[in-house]
Coordinates of C-alpha atoms and ligand atoms in Angstrom, one line a residue:
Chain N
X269 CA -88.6 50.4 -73.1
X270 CA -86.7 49.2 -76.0
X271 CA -83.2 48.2 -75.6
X272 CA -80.4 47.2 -78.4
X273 CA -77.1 46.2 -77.3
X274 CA -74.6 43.2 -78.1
X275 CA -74.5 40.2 -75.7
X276 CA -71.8 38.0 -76.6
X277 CA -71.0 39.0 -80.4
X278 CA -74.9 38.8 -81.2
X279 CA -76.6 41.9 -81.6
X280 CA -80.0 41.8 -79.2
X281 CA -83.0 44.0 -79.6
X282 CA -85.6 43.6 -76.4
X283 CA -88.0 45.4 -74.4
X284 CA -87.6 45.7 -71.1
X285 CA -89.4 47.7 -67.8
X286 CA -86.3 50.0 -66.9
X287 CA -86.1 48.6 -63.2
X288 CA -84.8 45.7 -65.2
X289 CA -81.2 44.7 -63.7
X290 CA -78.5 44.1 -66.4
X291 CA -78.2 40.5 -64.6
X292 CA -81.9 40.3 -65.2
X293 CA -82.0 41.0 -68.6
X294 CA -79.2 38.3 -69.0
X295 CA -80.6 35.4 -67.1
X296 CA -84.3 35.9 -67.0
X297 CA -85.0 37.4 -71.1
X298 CA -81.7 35.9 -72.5
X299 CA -81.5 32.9 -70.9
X300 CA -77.7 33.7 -69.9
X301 CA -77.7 31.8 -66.9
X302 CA -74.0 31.6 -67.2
X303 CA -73.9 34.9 -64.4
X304 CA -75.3 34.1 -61.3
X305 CA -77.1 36.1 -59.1
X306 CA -75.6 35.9 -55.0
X307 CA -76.2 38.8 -53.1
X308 CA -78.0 41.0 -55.5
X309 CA -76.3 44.3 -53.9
X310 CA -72.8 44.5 -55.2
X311 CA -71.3 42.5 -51.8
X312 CA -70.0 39.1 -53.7
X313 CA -69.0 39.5 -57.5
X314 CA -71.1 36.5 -58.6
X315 CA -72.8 38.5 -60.9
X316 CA -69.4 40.2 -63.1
X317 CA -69.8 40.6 -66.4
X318 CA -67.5 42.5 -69.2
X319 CA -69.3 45.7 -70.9
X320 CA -67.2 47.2 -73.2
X321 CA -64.3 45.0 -71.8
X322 CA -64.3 46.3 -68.2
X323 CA -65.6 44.2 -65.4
X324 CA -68.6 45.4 -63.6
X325 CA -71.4 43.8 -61.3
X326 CA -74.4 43.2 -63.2
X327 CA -76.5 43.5 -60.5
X328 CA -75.9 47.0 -59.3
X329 CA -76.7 48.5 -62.8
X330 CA -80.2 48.6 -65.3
X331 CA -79.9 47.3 -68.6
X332 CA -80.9 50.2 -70.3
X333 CA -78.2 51.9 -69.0
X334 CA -76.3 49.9 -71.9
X335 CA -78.1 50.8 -75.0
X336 CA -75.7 50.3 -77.9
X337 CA -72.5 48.3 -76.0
X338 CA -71.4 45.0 -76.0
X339 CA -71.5 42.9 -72.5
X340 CA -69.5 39.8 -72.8
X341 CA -71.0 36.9 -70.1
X342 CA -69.2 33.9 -69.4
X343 CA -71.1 31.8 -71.8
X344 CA -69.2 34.3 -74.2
X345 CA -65.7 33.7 -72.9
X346 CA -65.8 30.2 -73.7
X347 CA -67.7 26.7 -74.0
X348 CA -67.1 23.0 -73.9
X349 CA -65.6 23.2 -77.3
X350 CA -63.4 26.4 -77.0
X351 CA -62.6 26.6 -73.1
X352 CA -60.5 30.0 -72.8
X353 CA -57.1 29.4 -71.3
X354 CA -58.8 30.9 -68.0
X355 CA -61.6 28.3 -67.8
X356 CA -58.8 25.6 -68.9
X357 CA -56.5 27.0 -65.7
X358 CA -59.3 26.9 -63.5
X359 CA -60.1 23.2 -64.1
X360 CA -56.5 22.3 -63.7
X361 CA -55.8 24.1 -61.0
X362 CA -59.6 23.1 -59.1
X363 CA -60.2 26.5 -59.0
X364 CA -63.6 26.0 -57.4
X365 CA -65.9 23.7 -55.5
X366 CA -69.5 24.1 -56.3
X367 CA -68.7 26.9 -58.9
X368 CA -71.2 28.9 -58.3
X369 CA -68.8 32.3 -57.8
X370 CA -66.8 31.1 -60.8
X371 CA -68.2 32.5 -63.5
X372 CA -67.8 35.7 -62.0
X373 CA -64.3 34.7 -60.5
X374 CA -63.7 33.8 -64.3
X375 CA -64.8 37.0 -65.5
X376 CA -62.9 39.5 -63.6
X377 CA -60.0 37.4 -63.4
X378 CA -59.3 38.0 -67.1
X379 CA -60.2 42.0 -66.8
X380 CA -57.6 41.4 -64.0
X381 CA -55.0 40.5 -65.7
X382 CA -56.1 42.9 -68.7
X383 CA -56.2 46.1 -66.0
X384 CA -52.2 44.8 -64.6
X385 CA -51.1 44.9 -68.5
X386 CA -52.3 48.1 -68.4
X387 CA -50.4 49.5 -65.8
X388 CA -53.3 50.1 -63.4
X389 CA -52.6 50.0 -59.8
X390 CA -54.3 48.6 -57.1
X391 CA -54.7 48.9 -53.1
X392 CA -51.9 46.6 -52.9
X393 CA -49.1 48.6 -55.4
X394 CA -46.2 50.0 -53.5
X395 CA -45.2 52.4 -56.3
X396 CA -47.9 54.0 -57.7
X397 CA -45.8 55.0 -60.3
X398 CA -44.8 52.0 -61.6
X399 CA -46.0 49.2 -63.4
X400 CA -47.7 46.8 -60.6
X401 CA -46.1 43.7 -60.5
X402 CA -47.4 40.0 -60.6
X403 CA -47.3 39.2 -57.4
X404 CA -50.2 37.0 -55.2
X405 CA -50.6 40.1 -53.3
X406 CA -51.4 41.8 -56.2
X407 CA -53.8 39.6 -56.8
X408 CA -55.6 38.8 -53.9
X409 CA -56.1 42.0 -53.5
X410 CA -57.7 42.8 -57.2
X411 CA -59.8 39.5 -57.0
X412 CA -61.2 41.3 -53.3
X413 CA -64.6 42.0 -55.2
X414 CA -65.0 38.2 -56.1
X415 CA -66.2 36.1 -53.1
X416 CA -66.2 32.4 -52.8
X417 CA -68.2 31.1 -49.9
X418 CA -66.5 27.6 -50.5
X419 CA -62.8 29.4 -50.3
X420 CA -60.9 27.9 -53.3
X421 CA -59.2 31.1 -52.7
X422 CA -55.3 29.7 -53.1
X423 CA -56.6 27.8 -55.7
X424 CA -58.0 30.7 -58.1
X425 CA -54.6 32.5 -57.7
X426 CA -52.8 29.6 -58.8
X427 CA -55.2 29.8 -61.9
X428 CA -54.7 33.3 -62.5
X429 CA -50.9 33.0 -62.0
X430 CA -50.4 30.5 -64.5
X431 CA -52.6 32.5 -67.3
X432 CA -50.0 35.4 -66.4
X433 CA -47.5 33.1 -67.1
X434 CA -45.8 34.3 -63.8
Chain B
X78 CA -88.2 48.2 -56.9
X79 CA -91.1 50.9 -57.1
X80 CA -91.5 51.8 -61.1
X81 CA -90.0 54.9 -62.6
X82 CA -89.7 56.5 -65.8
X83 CA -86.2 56.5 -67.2
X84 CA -84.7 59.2 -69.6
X85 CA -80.6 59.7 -71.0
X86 CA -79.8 62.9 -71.0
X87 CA -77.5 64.5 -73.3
X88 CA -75.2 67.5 -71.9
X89 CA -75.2 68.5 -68.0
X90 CA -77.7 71.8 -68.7
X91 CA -80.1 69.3 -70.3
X92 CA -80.0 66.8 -67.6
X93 CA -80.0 69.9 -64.9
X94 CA -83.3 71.3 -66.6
X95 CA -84.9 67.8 -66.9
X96 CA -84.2 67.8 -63.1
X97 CA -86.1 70.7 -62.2
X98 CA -89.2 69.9 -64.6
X99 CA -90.1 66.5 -63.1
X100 CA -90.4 66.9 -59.1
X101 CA -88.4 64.3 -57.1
X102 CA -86.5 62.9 -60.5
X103 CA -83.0 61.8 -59.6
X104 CA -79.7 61.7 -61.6
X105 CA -78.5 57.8 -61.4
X106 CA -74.6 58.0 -62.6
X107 CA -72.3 54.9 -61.9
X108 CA -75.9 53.8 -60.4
X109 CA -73.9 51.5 -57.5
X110 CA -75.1 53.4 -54.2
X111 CA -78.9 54.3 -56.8
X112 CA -80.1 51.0 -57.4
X113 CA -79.0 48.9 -54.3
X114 CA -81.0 51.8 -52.5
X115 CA -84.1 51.9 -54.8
X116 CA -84.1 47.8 -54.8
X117 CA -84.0 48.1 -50.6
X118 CA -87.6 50.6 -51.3
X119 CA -84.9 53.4 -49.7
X120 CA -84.5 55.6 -52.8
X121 CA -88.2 55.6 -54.7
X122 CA -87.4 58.1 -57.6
X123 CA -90.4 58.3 -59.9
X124 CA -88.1 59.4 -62.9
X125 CA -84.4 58.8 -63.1
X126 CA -82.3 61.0 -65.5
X127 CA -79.2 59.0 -66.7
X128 CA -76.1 61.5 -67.0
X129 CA -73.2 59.0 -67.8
X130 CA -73.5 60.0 -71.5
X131 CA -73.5 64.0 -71.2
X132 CA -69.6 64.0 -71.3
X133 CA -67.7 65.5 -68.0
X134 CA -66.0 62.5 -68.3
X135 CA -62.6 64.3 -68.7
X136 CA -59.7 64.9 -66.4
X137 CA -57.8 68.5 -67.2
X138 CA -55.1 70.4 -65.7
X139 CA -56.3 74.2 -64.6
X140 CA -55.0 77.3 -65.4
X141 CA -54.1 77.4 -61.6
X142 CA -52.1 74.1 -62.2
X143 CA -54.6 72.0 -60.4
X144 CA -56.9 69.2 -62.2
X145 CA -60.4 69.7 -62.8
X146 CA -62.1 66.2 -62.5
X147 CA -65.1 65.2 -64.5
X148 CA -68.3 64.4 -62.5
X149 CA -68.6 61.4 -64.8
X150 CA -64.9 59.9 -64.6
X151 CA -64.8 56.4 -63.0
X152 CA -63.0 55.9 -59.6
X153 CA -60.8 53.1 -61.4
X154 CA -59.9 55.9 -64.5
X155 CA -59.4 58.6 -61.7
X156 CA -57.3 56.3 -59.7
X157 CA -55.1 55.3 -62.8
X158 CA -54.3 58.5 -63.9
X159 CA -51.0 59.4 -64.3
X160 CA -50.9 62.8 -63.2
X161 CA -52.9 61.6 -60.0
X162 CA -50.9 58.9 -59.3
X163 CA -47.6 61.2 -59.1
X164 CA -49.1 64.5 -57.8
X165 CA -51.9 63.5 -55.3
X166 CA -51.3 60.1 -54.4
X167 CA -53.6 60.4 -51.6
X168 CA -56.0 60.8 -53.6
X169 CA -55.3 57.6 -55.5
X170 CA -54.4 55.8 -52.3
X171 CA -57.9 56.3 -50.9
X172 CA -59.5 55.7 -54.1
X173 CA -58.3 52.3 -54.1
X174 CA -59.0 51.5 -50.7
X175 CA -62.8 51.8 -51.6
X176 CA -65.0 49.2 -52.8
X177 CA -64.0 46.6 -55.4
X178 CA -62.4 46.4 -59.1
X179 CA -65.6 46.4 -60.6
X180 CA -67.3 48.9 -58.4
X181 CA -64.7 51.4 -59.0
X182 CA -65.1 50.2 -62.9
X183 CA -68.6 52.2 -62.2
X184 CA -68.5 54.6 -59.4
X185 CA -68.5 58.1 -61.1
X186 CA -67.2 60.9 -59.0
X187 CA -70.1 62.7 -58.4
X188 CA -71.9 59.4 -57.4
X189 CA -69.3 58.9 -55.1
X190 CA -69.5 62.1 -53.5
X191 CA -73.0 61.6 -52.6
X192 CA -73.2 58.4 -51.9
X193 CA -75.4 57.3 -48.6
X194 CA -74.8 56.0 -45.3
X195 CA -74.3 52.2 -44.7
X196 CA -75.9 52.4 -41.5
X197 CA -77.6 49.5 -40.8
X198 CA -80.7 51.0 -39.6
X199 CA -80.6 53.1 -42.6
X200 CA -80.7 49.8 -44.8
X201 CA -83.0 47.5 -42.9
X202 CA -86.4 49.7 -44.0
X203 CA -88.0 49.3 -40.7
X204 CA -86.5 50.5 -37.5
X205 CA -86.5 53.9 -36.4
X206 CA -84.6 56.2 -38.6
X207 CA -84.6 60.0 -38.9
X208 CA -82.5 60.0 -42.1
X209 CA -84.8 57.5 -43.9
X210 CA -88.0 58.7 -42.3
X211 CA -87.4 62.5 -40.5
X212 CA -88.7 62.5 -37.3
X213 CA -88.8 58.4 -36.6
X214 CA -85.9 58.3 -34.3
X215 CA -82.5 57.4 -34.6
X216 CA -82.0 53.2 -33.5
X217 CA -78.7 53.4 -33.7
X218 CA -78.4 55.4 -30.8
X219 CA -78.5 52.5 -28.5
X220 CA -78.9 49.9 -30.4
X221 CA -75.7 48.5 -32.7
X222 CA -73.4 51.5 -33.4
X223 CA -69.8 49.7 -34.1
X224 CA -69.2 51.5 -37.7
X225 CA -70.8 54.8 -36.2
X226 CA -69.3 58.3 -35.3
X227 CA -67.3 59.4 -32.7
X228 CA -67.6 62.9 -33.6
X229 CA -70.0 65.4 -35.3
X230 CA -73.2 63.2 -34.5
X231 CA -76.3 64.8 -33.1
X232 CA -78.8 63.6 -30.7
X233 CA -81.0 62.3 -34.3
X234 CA -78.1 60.8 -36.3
X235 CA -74.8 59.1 -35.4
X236 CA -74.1 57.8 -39.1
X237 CA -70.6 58.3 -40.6
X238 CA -70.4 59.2 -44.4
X239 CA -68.5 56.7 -45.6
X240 CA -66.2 57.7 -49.0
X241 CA -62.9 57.2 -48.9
X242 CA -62.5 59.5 -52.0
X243 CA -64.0 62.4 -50.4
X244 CA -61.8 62.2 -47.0
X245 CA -58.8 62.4 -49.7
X246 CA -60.2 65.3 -51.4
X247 CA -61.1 67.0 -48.5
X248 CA -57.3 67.0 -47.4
X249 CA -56.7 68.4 -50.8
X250 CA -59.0 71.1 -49.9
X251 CA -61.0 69.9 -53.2
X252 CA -64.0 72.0 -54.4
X253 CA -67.0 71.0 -56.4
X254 CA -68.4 72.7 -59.3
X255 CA -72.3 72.4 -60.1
X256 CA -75.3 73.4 -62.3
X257 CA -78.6 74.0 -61.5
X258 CA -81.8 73.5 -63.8
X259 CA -81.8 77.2 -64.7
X260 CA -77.9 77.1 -66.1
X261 CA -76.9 78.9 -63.4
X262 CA -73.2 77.4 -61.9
X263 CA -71.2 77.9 -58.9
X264 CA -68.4 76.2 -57.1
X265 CA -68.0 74.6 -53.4
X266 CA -65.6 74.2 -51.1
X267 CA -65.5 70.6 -50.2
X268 CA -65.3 72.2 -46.4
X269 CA -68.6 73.7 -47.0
X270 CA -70.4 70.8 -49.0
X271 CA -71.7 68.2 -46.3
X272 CA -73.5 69.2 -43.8
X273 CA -73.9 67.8 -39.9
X274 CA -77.1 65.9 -39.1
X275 CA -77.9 68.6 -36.8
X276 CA -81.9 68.0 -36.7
X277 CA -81.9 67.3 -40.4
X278 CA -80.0 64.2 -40.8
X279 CA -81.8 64.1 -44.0
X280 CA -80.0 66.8 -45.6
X281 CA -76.9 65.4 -46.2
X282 CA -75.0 68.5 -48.5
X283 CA -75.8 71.8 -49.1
X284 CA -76.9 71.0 -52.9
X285 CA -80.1 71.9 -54.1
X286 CA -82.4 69.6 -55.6
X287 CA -81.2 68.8 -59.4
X288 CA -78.3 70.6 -58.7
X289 CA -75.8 68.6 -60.9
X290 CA -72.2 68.0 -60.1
X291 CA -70.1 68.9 -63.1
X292 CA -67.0 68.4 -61.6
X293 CA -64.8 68.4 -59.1
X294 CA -61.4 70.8 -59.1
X295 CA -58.1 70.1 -57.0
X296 CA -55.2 73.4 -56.6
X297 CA -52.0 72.9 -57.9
X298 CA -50.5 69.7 -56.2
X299 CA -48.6 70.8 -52.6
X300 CA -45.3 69.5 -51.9
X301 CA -45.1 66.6 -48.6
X302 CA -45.4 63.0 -48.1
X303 CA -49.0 62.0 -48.8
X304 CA -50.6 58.6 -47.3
X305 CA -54.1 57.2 -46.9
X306 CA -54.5 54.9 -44.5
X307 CA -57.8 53.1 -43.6
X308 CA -58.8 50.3 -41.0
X309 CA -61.1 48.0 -41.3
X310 CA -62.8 45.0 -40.8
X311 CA -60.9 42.7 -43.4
X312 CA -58.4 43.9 -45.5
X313 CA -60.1 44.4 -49.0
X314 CA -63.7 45.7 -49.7
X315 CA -65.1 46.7 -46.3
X316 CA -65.6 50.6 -44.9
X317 CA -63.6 52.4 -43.0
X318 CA -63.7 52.2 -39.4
X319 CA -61.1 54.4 -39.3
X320 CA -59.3 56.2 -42.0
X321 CA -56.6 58.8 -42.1
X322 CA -55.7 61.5 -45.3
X323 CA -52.3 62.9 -44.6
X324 CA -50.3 65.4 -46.3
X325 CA -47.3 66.6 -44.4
X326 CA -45.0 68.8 -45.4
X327 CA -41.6 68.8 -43.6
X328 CA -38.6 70.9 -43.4
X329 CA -35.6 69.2 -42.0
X330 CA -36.9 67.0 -38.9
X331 CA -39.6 69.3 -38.1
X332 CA -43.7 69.0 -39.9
X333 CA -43.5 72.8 -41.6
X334 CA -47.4 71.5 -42.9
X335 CA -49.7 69.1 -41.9
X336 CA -52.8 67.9 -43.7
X337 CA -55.3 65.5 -42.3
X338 CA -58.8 64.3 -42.6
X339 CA -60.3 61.4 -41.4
X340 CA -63.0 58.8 -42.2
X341 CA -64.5 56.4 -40.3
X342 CA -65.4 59.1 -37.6
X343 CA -67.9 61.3 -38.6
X344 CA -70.9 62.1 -40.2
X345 CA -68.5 64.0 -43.1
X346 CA -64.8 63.7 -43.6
X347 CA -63.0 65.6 -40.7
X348 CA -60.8 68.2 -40.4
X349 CA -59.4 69.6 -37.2
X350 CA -57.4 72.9 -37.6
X351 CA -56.2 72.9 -34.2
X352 CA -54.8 69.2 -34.6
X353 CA -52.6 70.4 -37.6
X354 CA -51.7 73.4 -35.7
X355 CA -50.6 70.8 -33.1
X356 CA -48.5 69.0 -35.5
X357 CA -46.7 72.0 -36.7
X358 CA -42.9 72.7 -35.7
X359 CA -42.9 69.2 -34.0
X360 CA -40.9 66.6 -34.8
X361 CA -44.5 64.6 -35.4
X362 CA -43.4 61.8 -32.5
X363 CA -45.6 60.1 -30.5
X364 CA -45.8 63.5 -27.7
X365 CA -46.9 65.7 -30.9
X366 CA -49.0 62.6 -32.6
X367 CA -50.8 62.7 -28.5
X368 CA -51.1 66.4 -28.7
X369 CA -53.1 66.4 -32.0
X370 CA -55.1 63.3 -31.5
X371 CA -55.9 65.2 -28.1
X372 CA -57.2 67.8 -30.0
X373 CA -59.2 65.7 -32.6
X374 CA -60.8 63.8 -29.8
X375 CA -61.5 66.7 -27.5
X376 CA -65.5 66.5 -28.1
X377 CA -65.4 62.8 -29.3
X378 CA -68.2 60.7 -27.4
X379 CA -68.4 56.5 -27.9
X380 CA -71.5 55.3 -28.0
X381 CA -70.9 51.6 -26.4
X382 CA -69.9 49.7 -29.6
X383 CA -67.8 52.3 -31.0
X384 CA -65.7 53.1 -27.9
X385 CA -62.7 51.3 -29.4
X386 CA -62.4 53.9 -32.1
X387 CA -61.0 56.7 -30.0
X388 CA -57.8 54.6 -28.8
X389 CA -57.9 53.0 -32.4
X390 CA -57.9 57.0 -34.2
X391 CA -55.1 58.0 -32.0
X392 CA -52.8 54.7 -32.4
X393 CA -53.4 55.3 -36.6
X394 CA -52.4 58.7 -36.3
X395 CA -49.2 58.3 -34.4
X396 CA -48.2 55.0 -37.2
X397 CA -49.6 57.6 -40.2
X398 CA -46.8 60.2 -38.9
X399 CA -44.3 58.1 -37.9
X400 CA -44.8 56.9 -41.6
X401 CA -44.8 60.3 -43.0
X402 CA -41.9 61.0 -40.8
X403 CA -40.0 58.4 -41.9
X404 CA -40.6 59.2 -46.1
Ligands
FAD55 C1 -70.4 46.4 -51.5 C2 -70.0 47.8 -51.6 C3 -68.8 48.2 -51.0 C4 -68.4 49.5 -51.1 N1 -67.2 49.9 -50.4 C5 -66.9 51.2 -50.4 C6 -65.7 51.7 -49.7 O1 -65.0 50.9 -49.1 N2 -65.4 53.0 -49.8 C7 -66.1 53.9 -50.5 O2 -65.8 55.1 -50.5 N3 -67.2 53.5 -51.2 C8 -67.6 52.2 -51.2 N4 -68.7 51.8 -51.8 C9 -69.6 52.8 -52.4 C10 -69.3 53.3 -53.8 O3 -68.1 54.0 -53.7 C11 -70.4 54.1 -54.2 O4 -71.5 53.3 -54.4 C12 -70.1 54.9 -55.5 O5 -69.0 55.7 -55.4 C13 -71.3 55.7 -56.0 O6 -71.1 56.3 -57.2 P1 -72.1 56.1 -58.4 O7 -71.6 56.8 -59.6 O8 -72.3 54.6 -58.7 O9 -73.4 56.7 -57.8 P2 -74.9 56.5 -58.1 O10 -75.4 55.3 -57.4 O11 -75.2 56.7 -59.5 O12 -75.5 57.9 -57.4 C14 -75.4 58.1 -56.0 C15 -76.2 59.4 -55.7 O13 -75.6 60.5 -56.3 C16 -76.5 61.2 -57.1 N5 -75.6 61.6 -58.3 C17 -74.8 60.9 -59.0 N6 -74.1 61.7 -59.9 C18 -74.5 62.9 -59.6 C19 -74.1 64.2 -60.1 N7 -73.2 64.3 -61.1 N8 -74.7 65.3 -59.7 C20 -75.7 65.2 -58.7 N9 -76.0 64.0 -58.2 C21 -75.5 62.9 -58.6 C22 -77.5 60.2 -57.5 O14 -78.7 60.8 -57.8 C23 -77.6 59.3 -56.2 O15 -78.4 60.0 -55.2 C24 -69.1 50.5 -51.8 C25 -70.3 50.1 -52.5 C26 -70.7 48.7 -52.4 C27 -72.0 48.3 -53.1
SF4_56 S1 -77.6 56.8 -37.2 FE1 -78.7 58.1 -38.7 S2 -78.9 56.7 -40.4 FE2 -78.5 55.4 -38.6 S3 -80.6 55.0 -37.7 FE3 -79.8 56.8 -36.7 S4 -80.8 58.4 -38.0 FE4 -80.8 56.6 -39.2
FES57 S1 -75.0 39.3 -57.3 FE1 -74.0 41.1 -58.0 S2 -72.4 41.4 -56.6 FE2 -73.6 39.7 -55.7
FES58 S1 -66.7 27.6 -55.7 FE1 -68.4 27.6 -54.3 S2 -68.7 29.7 -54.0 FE2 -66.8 29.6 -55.0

């Protein structure tokens, strides 16, 4: 089937068999290896990407499903040259080990931090009605869908928290 | 993955009648319960109809003062709605619980309704299983049961259904609209919806195949402290072992209403009239908390792993109205 969609600012035209996983189509036909593949069934986050600015597993979703939108991978977030302010806090903070969660952890920890902004609560949110605040609660609980098998857990909070500035 | 065909339809009668002209074709929505199935060889769908783009992707208030909910809203958008958030906070409440951030970025509500067991049996492909292959056997009866039900089960399936959205919704006493592949609609109460495994574990709902769901309606919101609370194995991003939708409605010290469905428990979310009868007029203290576990567990039956869910339900209870007591 023929797909067109926007990976990282670049439009992309392929053709793909429709059992072919979003994550697929990014590492295996685009050479995106930025997003790693863990578990392959939704159960470790390893694999989040940004469509249309939300975060969503890769894995659990076919790429034609995403004709005409714009996924954003890690490698679209930021390089060597242009590190975004949540790579930079990562590094500073050792926000990983082997890193092989953190583009993922990367990923949905901006959409994270987009979603709180937005006023969108969370398991952890005492007042529904109210904006959630920035707490490590908050966040631990938000960053639930994002393992990390080597636990630099504390670590990627303290990341998170200082790009919220809180 | 076994190959399919793939087609996007464009309105819900389109996608209904492209159902019913292509036998065994499935609807694949947020696609988060679809494809981890179809990749296990579980779900083998020669043709998959994808409906995210045929609208219902709304949330409006009803002429009754109720909401009607879009098949195709996200669990995150239905979650963060404002109207939700202040008039059936249960239902956000469980919402949340469920899944992850980016799941719930997916999960439609539809796809959420109908989402399959996570049996383990069910998943592995290979051992006996009458809801994966009718007629195989059920391993789990027997074999390792811990996340299975305590109630409702049937001597061929002991799996629980495991939304937290639809335990909320069924305390809401929710109901589900639908179309069919001849345009035809009608509307279900969410009481009526699942079925019990009975000796059809496969039949999970009383939907017709390429039935579509449209939507899903809530009455006008009803007046009480509303909480969801849900055990579990860790404390984000694991299923229920048990989980508790209350609504209750008091007037001075005494419950005047009380809502409740649970998760965790049963092969659909449970209601026990007799266990709310129990609550009302009491003070909703541990005696009255007893009385209606009592009545919730009457028929309940462990099956070895799962024993500890009986004490477990009935401690959650008495915290959930001491909680909703307390409001
Ligand atoms: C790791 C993990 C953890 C999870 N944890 C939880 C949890 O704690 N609590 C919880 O409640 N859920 C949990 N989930 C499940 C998740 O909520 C469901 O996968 C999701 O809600 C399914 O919605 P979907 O839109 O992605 O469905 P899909 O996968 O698209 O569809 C599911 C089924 O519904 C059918 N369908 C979809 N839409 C319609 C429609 N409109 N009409 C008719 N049929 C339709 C499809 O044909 C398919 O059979 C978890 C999932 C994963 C992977
Ligand atoms: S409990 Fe139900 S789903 Fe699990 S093995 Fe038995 S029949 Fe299959
Ligand atoms: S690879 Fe997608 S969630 Fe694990
Ligand atoms: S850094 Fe190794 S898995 Fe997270």
């Amino acid at each position: 089937m023929r797909l067109s969609l926007t990976v990282n600012g670049e439009a992309r035209v392929l053709e793909l068999d429709p059992r072919t996983t979003l994550l697929d189509m990014l590492r295996e036909h685009l050479r995106l290896t930025g997003s790693k593949k863990g578990c392959d069934h939704g159960q470790c986050g390893a694999c989040t990407v940004l469509v249309e600015g939300r975060r969503l597993y890769s894995c659990l979703s076919l790429a034609v499903m995403h004709e005409g939108e714009a996924v954003t991978t890690i490698e679209g977030i930021g390089g060597k040259d242009a590190l975004h302010p949540m790579q930079r806090a990562f590094l500073r903070h050792d926000g990983f080990q082997c890193g092989y969660c953190t583009p993922g952890q990367i990923c949905s920890a901006i959409a994270v931090l987009e979603e709180m902004a937005a006023g969108r609560p969370s398991h952890a949110t005492e007042d529904l009605e109210a904006a959630p605040p920035l707490t490590d609660a908050e966040l631990r609980e938000r960053m639930s869908g994002n393992l990390c098998r080597c636990a630099a857990y504390p670590n990627i909070i303290a990341a998170i928290r200082e790009v919220a500035g809180a | 993955m076994r190959p399919f065909t793939y087609e996007r339809a464009e309105s819900p009668e389109q996608a209904a009648r492209a159902a019913a002209e292509t036998p065994g074709a499935r609807f694949i929505a947020g696609g988060t319960n679809l494809i981890d199935l179809m990749k296990h060889g579980i779900e083998t769908p020669p043709h998959l109809i994808d409906v995210t783009r045929i609208g219902l992707d709304r949330i409006e208030e009803t002429a009754e003062g109720g909401l009607r909910i879009g098949a195709m809203v996200r669990n995150a958008d239905l979650a963060a709605d404002m109207r939700v958030r202040r008039d059936y906070p249960v239902l956000a409440r469980a919402l949340l619980a469920g899944a992850s951030g980016q799941l719930r970025n997916k999960a439609t509500t539809g796809g959420n309704l109908l989402q399959r067991t996570r049996c383990l049996y069910f998943y592995d492909g290979i051992t006996p299983c009458n809801k994966r292959r009718p007629g195989s056997g059920c391993a789990a009866i027997g074999g390792v049961n811990r996340m299975h039900v305590i109630v409702g089960a049937s001597d061929h399936c002991i799996a629980t259904h495991p939304s937290d959205m639809a335990v909320a919704l069924s305390a809401l006493d929710a109901r589900v609209e639908t179309v069919n592949g001849g345009g035809a609609t009608r509307t279900i109460a969410l009481a009526d919806f699942y079925r019990l495994p009975g000796d059809r574990p496969e039949q999970e709902t009383v939907l017709a195949p390429g039935e579509l769901i449209t939507a899903v309606t809530l009455p006008a919101p009803v007046e009480g402290a509303q909480l969801y609370r849900k055990v579990r194995d860790r404390a984000s991003y694991a299923f229920a072992l048990v989980s508790i939708a209350a609504i209750i409605r008091r007037e001075g010290r005494a419950i005047a209403e009380a809502r409740l469905a649970f998760g965790g428990i049963a092969p659909k979310p449970w209601r026990v009239e007799a266990a709310e009868a129990a609550l009302t007029g009491s003070d909703g203290g541990r005696a009255a908390a007893d009385a209606a576990a009592d009545a919730i567990l009457a028929d309940a039956e462990g099956r070895g792993e799962n024993d500890f869910k009986l004490p477990l339900l009935r401690r959650v209870l008495a915290t959930v109205l001491g909680e909703a007591m307390a409001r």
